[in-house]
Coordinates of C-alpha atoms in Angstrom, one line a residue:
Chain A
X1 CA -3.0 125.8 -116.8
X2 CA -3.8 125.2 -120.2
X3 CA -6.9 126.6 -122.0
X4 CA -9.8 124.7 -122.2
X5 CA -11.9 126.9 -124.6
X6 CA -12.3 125.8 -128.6
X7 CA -13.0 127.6 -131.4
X8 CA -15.8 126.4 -134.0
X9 CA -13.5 125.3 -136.7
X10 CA -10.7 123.6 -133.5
X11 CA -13.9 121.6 -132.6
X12 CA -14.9 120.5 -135.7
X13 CA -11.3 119.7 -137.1
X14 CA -11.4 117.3 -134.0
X15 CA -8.9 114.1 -134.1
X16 CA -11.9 112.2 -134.1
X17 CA -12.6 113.6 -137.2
X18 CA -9.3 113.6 -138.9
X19 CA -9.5 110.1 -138.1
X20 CA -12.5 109.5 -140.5
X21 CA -15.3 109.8 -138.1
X22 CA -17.7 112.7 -139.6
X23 CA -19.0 115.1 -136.9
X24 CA -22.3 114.2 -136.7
X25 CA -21.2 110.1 -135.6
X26 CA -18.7 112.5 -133.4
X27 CA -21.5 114.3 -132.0
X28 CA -23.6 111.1 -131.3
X29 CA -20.6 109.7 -129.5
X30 CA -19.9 112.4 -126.9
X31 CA -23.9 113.0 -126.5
X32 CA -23.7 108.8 -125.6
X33 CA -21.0 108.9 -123.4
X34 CA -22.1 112.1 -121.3
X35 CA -25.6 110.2 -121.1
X36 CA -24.3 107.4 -120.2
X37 CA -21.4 108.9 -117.1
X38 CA -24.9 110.8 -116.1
X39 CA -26.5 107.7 -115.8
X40 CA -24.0 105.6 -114.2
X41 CA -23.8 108.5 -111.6
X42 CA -26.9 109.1 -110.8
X43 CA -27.3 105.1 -110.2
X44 CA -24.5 105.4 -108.1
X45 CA -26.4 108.1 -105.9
X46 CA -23.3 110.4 -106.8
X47 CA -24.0 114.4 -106.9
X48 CA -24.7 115.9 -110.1
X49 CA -21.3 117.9 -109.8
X50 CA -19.7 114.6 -109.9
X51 CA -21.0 113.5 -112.8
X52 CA -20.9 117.0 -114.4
X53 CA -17.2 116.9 -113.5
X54 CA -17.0 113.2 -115.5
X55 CA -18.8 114.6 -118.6
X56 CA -16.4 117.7 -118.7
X57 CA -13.1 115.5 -118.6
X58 CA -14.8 113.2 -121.2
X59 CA -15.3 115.8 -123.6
X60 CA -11.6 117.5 -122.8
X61 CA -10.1 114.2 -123.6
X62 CA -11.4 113.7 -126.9
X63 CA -10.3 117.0 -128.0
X64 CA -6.5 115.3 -127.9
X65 CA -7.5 111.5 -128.7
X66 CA -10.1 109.7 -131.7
X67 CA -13.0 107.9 -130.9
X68 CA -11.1 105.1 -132.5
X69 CA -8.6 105.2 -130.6
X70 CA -10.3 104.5 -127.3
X71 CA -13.2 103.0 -126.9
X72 CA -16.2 105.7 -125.5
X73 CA -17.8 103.7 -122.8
X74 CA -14.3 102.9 -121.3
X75 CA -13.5 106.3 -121.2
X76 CA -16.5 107.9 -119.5
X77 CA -16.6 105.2 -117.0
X78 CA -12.8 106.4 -116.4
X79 CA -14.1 110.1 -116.4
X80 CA -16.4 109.2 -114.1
X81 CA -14.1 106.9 -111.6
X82 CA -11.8 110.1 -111.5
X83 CA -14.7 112.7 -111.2
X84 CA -15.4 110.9 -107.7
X85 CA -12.5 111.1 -106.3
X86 CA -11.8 114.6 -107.6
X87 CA -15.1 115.8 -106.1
X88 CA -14.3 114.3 -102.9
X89 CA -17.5 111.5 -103.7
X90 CA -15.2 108.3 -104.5
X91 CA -16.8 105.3 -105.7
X92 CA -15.0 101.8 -105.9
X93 CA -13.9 101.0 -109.9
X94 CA -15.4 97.9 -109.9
X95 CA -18.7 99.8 -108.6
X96 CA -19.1 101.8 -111.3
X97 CA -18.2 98.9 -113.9
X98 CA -20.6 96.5 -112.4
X99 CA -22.9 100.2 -113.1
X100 CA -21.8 99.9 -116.4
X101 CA -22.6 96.1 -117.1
X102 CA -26.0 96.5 -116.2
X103 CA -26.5 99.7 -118.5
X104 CA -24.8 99.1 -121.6
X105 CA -25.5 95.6 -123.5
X106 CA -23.1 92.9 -124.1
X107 CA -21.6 94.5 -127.5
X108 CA -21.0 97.7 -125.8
X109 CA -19.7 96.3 -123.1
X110 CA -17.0 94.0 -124.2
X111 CA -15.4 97.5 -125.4
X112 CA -14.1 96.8 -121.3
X113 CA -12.0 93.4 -122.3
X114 CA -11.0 91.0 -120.2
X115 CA -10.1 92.9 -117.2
X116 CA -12.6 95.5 -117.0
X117 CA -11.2 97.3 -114.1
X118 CA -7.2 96.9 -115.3
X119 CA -8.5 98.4 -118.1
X120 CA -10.1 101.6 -116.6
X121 CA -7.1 101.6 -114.0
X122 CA -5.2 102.4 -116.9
X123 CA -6.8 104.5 -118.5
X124 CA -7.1 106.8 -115.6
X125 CA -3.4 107.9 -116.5
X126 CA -3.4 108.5 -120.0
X127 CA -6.8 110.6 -119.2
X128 CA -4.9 112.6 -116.5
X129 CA -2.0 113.2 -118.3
X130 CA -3.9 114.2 -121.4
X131 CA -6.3 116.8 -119.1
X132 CA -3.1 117.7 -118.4
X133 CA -4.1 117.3 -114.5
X134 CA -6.0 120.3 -114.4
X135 CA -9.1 118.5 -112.5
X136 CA -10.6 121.8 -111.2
X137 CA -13.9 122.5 -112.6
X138 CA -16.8 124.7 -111.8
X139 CA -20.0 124.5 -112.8
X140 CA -22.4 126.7 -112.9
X141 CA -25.2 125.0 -111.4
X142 CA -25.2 126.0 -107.9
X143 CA -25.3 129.5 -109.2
X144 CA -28.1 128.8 -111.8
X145 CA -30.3 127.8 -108.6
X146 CA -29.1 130.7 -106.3
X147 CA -30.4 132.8 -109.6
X148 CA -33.3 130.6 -110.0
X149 CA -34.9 131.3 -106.5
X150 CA -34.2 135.3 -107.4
X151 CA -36.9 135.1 -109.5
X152 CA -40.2 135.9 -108.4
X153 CA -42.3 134.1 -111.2
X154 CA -44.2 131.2 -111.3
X155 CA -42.6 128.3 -109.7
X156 CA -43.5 125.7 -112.3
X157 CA -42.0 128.2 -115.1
X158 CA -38.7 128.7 -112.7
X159 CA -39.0 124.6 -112.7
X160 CA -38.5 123.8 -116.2
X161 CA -35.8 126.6 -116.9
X162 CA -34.0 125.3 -114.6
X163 CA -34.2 121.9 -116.0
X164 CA -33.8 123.3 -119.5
X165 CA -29.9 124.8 -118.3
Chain B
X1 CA 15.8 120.5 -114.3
X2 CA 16.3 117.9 -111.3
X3 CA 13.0 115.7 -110.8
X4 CA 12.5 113.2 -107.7
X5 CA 10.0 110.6 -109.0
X6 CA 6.6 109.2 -108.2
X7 CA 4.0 110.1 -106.1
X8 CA 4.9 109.9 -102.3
X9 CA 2.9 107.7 -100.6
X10 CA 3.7 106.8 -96.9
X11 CA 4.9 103.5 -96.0
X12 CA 5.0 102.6 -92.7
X13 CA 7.8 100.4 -92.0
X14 CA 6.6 98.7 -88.6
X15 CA 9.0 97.2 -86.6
X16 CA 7.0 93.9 -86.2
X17 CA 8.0 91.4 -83.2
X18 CA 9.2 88.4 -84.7
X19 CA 7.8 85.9 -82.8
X20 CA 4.2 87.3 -83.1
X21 CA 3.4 85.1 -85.9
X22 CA 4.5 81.8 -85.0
X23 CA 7.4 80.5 -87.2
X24 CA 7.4 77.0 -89.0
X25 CA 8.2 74.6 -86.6
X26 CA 10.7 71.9 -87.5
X27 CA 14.5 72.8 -85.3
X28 CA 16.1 72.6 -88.8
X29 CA 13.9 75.5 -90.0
X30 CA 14.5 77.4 -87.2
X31 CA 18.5 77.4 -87.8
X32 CA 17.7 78.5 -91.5
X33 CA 16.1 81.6 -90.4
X34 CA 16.4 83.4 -93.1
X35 CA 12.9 81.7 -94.9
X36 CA 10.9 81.5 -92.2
X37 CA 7.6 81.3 -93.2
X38 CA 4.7 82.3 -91.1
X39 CA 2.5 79.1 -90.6
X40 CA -0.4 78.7 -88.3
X41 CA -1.2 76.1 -85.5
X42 CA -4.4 74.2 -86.7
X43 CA -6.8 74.0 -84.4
X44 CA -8.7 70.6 -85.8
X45 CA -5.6 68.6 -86.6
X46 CA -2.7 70.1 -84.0
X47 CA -0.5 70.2 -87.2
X48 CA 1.1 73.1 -88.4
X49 CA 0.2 74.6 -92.1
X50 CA 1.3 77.2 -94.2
X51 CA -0.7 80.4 -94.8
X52 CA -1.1 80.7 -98.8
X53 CA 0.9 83.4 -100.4
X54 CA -2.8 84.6 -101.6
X55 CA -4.1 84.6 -98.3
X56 CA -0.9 86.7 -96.4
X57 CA -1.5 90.2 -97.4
X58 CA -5.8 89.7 -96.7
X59 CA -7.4 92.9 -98.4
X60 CA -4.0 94.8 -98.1
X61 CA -2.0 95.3 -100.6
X62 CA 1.6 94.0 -100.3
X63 CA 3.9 96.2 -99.7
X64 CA 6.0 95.0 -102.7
X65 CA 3.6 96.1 -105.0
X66 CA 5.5 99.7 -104.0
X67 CA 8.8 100.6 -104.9
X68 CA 10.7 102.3 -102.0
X69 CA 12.8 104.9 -103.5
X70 CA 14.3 106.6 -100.4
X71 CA 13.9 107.7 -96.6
X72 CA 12.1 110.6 -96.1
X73 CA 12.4 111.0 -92.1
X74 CA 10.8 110.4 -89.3
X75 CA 7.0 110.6 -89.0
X76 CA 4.3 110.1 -86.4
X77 CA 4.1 106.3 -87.1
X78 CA 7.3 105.4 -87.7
X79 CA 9.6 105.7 -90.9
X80 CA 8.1 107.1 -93.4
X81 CA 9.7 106.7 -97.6
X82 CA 8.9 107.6 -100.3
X83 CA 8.0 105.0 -102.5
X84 CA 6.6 104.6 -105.9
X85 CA 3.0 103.4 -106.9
X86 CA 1.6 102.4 -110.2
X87 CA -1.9 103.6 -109.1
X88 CA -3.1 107.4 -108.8
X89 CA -4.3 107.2 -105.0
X90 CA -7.3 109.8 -104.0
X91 CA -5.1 111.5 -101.3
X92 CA -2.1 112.3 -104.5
X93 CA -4.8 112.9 -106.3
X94 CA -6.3 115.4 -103.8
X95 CA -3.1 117.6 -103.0
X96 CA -2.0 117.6 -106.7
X97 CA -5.7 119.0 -107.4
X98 CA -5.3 121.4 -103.9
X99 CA -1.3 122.4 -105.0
X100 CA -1.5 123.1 -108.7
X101 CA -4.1 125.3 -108.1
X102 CA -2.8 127.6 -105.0
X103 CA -0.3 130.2 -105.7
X104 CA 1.0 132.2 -102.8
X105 CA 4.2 133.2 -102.2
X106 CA 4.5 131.3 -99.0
X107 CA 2.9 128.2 -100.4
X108 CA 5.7 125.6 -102.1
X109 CA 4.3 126.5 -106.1
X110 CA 3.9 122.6 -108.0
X111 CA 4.5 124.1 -111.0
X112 CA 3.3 121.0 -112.9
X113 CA 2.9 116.9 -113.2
X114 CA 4.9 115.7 -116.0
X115 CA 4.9 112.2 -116.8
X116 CA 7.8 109.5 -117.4
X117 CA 7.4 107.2 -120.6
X118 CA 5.9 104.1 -118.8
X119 CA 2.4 104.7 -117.5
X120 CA 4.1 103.8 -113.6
X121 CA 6.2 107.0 -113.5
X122 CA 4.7 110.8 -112.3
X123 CA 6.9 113.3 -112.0
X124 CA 6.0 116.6 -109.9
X125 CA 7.3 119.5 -110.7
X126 CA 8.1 121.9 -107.8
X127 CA 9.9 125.3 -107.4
X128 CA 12.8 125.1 -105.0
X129 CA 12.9 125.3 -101.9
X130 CA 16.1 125.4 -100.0
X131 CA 15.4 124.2 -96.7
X132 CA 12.4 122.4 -95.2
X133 CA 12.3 123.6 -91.7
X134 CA 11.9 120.3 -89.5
X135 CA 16.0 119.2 -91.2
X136 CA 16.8 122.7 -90.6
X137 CA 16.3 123.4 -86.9
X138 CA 17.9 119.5 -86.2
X139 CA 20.7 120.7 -88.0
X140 CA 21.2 124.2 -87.7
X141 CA 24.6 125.2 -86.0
X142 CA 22.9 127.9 -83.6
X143 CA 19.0 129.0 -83.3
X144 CA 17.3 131.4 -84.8
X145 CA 17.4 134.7 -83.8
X146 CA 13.4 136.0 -82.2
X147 CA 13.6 138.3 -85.4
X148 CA 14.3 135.1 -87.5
X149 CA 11.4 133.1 -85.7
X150 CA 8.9 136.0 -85.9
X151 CA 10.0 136.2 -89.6
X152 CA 9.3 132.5 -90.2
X153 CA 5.9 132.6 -88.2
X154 CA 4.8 135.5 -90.2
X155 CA 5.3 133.4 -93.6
X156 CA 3.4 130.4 -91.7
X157 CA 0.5 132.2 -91.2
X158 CA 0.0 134.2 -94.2
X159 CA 0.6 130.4 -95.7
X160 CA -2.3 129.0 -93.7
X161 CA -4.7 132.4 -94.2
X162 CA -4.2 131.6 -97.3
X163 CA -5.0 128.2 -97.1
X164 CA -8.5 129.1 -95.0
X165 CA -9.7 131.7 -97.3
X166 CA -9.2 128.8 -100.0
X167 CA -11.5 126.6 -97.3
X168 CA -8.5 124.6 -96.8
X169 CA -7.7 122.9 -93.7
X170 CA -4.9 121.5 -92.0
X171 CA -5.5 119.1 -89.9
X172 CA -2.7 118.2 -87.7
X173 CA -2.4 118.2 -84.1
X174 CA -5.5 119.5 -81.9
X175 CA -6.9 118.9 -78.5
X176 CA -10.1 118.4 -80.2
X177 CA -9.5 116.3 -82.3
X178 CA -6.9 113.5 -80.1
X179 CA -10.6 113.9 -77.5
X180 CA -12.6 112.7 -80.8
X181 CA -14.7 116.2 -81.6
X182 CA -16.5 115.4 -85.3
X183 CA -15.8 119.1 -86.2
X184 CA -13.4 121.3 -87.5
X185 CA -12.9 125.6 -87.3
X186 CA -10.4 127.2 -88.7
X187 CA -9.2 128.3 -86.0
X188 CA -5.9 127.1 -86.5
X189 CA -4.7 123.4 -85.2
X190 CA -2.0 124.1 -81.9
X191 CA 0.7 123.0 -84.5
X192 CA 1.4 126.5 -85.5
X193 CA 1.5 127.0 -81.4
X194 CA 4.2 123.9 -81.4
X195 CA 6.0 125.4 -84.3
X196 CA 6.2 128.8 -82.4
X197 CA 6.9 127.6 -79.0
X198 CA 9.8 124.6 -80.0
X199 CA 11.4 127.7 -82.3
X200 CA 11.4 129.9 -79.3
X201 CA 12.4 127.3 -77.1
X202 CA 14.9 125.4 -79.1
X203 CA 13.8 122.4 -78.3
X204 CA 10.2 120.6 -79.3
X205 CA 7.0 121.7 -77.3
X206 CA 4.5 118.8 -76.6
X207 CA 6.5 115.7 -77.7
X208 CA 3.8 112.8 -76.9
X209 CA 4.9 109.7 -77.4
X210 CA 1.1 108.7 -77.7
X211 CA -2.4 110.2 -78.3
X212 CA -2.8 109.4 -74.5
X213 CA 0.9 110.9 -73.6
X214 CA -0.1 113.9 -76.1
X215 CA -3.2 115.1 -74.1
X216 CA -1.5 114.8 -70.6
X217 CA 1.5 116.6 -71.5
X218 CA -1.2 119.5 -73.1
X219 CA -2.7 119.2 -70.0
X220 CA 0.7 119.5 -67.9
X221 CA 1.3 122.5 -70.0
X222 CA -2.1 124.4 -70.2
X223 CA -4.0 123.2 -67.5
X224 CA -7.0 121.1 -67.5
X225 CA -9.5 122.5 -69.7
X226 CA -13.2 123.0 -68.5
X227 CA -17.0 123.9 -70.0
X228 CA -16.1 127.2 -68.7
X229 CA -13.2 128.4 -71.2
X230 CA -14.3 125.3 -73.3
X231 CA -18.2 124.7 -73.3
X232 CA -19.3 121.5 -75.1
X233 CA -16.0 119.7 -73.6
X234 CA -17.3 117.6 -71.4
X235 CA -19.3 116.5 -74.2
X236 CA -16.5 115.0 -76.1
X237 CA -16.1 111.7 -77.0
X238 CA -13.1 110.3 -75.5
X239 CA -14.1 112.5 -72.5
X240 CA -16.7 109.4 -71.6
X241 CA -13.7 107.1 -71.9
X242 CA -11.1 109.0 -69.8
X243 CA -10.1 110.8 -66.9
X244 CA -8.1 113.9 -67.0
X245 CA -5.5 114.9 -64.5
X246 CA -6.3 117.8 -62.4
X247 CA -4.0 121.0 -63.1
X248 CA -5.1 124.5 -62.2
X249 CA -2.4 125.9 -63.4
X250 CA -1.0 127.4 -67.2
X251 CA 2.6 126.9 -67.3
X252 CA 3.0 129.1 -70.6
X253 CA 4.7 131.9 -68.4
X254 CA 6.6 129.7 -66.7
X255 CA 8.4 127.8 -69.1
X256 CA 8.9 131.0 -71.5
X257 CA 9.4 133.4 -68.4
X258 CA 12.0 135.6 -71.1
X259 CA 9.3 136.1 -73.9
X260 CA 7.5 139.5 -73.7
X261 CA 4.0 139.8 -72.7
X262 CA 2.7 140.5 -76.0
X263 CA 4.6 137.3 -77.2
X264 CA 2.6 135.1 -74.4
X265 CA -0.1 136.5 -75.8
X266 CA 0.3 135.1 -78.9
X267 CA 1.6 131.4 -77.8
X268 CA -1.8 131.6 -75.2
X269 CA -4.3 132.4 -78.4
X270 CA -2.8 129.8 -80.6
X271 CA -3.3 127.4 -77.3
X272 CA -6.8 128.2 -76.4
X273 CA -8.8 125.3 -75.7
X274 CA -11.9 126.0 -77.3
X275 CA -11.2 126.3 -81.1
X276 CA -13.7 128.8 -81.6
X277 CA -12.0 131.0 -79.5
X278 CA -8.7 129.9 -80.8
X279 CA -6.7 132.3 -83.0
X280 CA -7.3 132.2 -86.8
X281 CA -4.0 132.8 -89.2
X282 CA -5.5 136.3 -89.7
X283 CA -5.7 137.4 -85.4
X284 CA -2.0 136.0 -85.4
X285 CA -0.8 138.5 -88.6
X286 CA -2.4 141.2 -86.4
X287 CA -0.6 140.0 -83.1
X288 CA 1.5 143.2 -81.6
X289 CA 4.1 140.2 -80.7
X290 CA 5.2 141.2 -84.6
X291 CA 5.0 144.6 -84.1
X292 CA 7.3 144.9 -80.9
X293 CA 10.8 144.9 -80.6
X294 CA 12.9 142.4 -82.2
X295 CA 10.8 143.4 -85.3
X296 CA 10.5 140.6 -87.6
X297 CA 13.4 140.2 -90.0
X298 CA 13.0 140.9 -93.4
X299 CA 12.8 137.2 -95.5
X300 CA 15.9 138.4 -97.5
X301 CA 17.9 138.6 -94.9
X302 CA 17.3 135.0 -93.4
X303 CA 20.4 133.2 -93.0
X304 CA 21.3 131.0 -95.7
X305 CA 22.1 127.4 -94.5
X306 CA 23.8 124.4 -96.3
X307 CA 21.6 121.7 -97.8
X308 CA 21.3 119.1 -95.3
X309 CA 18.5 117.2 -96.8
X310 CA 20.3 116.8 -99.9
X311 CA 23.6 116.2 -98.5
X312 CA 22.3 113.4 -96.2
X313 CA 20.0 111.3 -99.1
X314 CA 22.2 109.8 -101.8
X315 CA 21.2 112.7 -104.1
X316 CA 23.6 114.4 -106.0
X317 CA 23.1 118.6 -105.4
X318 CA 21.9 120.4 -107.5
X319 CA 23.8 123.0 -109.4
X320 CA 23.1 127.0 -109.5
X321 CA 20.9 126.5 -113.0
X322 CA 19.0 123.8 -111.8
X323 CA 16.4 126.0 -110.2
X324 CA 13.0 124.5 -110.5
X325 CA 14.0 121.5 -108.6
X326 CA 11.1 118.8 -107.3
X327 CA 10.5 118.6 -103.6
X328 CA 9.5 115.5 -102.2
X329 CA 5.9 116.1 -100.8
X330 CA 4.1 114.5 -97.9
X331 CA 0.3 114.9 -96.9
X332 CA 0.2 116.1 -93.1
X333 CA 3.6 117.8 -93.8
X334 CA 3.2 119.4 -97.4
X335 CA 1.5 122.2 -95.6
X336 CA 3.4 122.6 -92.2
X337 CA 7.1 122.2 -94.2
X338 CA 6.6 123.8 -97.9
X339 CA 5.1 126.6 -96.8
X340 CA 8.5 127.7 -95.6
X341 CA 10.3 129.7 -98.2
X342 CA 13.2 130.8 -96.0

């Protein structure tokens, strides 16, 4: 399985940023696309796994591709179609792009083309072969709660950590 | 390094009735069979009119839109290929997920997905395996030995304890489930009992023709089960629906009146009714059926066989070096068939 974990100076030599796009505009762009696959998911009523899943594969991806090269909303949708069926939750692709119509605005959106769904359809291989099919995540939020209920402090305080995670 | 291509998925080659779907009309068109096109009888005009190409296939997807690559064998519906897809279906998806990330030793290892230049081509990468055991026993010259069976049935269910521990479960062939129960133990499904009993008996156990022929001839075999050794069955759905022959009696005995005691045992645990009194993978590794004489065989010493599955498909065989070969694999029989390393 290949290794996920980055050092500082891998993440910030990014492609995205060999291709011209300085780190803070890089940072914008996965902080969009995770907000926007969070989003879409939680419209969608899908688990927060699911969507935690879709951010993960978002970021892994642009770690071997530039923001130029393919468009962000296009690719977290993709991360998002795949998430579901990963996680067992599958939702339709042209569910989660009639999601994405009614989120992003018409500029954003015509980053989908003519054929919206083709266009994630195809996607969905070049993102699998470029996580290297390694679709196994775990996160750590079931154990953050488990953790959370260990502690015997106020509840509102135990609230917002949580939330804060 | 010898690759089959694409993703299996099963197509179902039906042998549809011809005359089901009316065939144009006209006597000349009928001598031209070959072009038949289905039409359909109108029911406001009396006049026959074709069916759209659009509207044919409904919401299905033709079956063109796969490339059949080559036969597989024989599954519960019919002939099953293997055939290539441009899409990434949630089932592939599912048991490359479940399969790249299992490693045991009786578990077929997919070492990785590689990927072909055009974005229709997936290539999985698969350590060898010799034999798969369904070609094997139709093939085999003379059976296995009871050392060889209890050798194979060892590696089968330290393959499936695996499998639970990793809160995967097979889901093949179980009285519960044909009668419509909504859950699911792992206590293993009777397939490991029909793998056991046709190996012993050299011939297949339980070979239903239907859901319906399936549960009579459990029924012939086991006896009819009750809410005393099974509570909750009468509750079952199909239950409502149907009426099950009356037979007192469990035949197990009967029909393997050479097997040791310890050995009926074993079939009679893997055949219990109620699955939460079925055995688990990990009762069956503790059975004394494998601690009795014949001892199991060491897997070293299995025979070696020639390759039938490669000498019947068009393939050419692959040569000493080329050791990490692909293995087709098929949902419902990746797990009963790959977890045989003989």
């Amino acid at each position: 399985m290949p290794c996920w974990y980055y050092e500082k100076k891998e993440i910030k030599n990014s492609p995205s940023y060999k291709d011209g796009i300085d780190s803070s505009t890089e940072n914008r762009y996965r902080r969009e696309g995770s907000r926007f696959i969070v989003e879409a998911g939680t419209k969608l009523k899908l688990r927060y796994d699911t969507c935690a899943t879709g951010v993960v594969y978002f970021h892994r991806f642009y770690m071997f591709h530039s923001f130029k090269d393919f468009p962000r909303y296009v690719t977290a949708s993709c991360c998002l179609f795949l998430a579901g069926k990963v996680e067992e939750t599958p939702k339709k692709c042209k569910d989660i792009i009639k999601i994405s119509q009614t989120i992003l605005n018409g500029k954003q959106f015509a980053q989908f083309g003519n054929d919206p769904r083709e266009e994630v359809m195809t996607l969905e291989r070049i993102l699998l072969q470029t996580i290297k099919f390694d679709l196994q995540t775990e996160h750590p939020y079931a154990f953050l709660l488990k953790y959370a209920k260990m502690i015997k402090a106020d509840k509102e305080k135990v609230q917002k950590l949580v939330q804060m995670a | 390094m010898l690759v089959i291509e694409g993703i299996c998925i099963f197509l179902l080659i039906l042998k549809a009735k011809k005359n089901q779907l009316k065939m144009s009309k006209s006597q000349a068109d009928e001598d031209s069979a070959v072009d038949e096109k289905p039409a359909l009888l109108s029911f406001l005009t009396g006049k026959w009119m074709d069916i759209p190409e659009s509207k044919l296939f409904g919401k299905c997807r033709p079956v063109l839109e796969f490339k059949k690559e080559h036969r597989l064998g024989e599954g519960t519906f019919g002939v099953v290929y293997k055939a290539k897809d441009t899409r990434v279906p949630i089932s592939s998806l599912r048991e490359i997920n479940i399969l790249l990330n299992l490693r045991h030793e009786n578990i077929v290892q997919l070492k990785e997905v590689a990927v072909g230049k055009s974005l229709d081509r997936l290539f999985l990468v698969m350590e060898y395996c010799e034999q798969d055991l369904a070609s094997l026993i139709d093939n085999m010259p003379s059976p296995f030995t009871e050392a060889q069976v209890k050798c194979i049935m060892q590696q089968l269910f330290r393959g499936l304890r695996f499998l639970h521990e990793n809160f995967i479960v097979h889901r093949y062939r179980a009285p519960e489930l044909l009668l419509g129960s909504k859950i699911q133990t792992t206590g293993i499904d009777m397939s490991a009992g029909c793998i056991l009993g046709e190996l012993l008996a050299h011939q297949p156990l339980l070979k239903g023709r239907s859901e319906i022929h399936q549960i009579e001839l459990i029924v012939q075999l086991l006896g009819t089960p009750n809410d005393m050794i099974w509570p909750g069955f009468s509750e079952l759905p199909a239950i409502q629906k149907i009426t099950l022959k009356k037979q007192p009696y469990n035949n197990l005995r009967h029909k393997f009146s050479w097997l040791s005691d310890a050995g009926i045992r074993l079939l009679n645990f893997l055949f219990m009714y109620d699955p939460n009194k079925r055995a688990t993978a990990e009762d069956c590794l503790d059975s004394s059926y494998f601690k009795e004489q014949p001892l199991p065989c060491d897997p070293e010493l299995m025979p070696s066989h020639p390759h039938h599955r490669l000498t019947r498909s068009k393939q050419h065989s692959p040569t000493e070096e080329e050791k990490s070969v692909l293995y087709s694999y098929t949902s419902v029989h990746a797990v009963k068939l790959s977890i045989f390393k003989l």
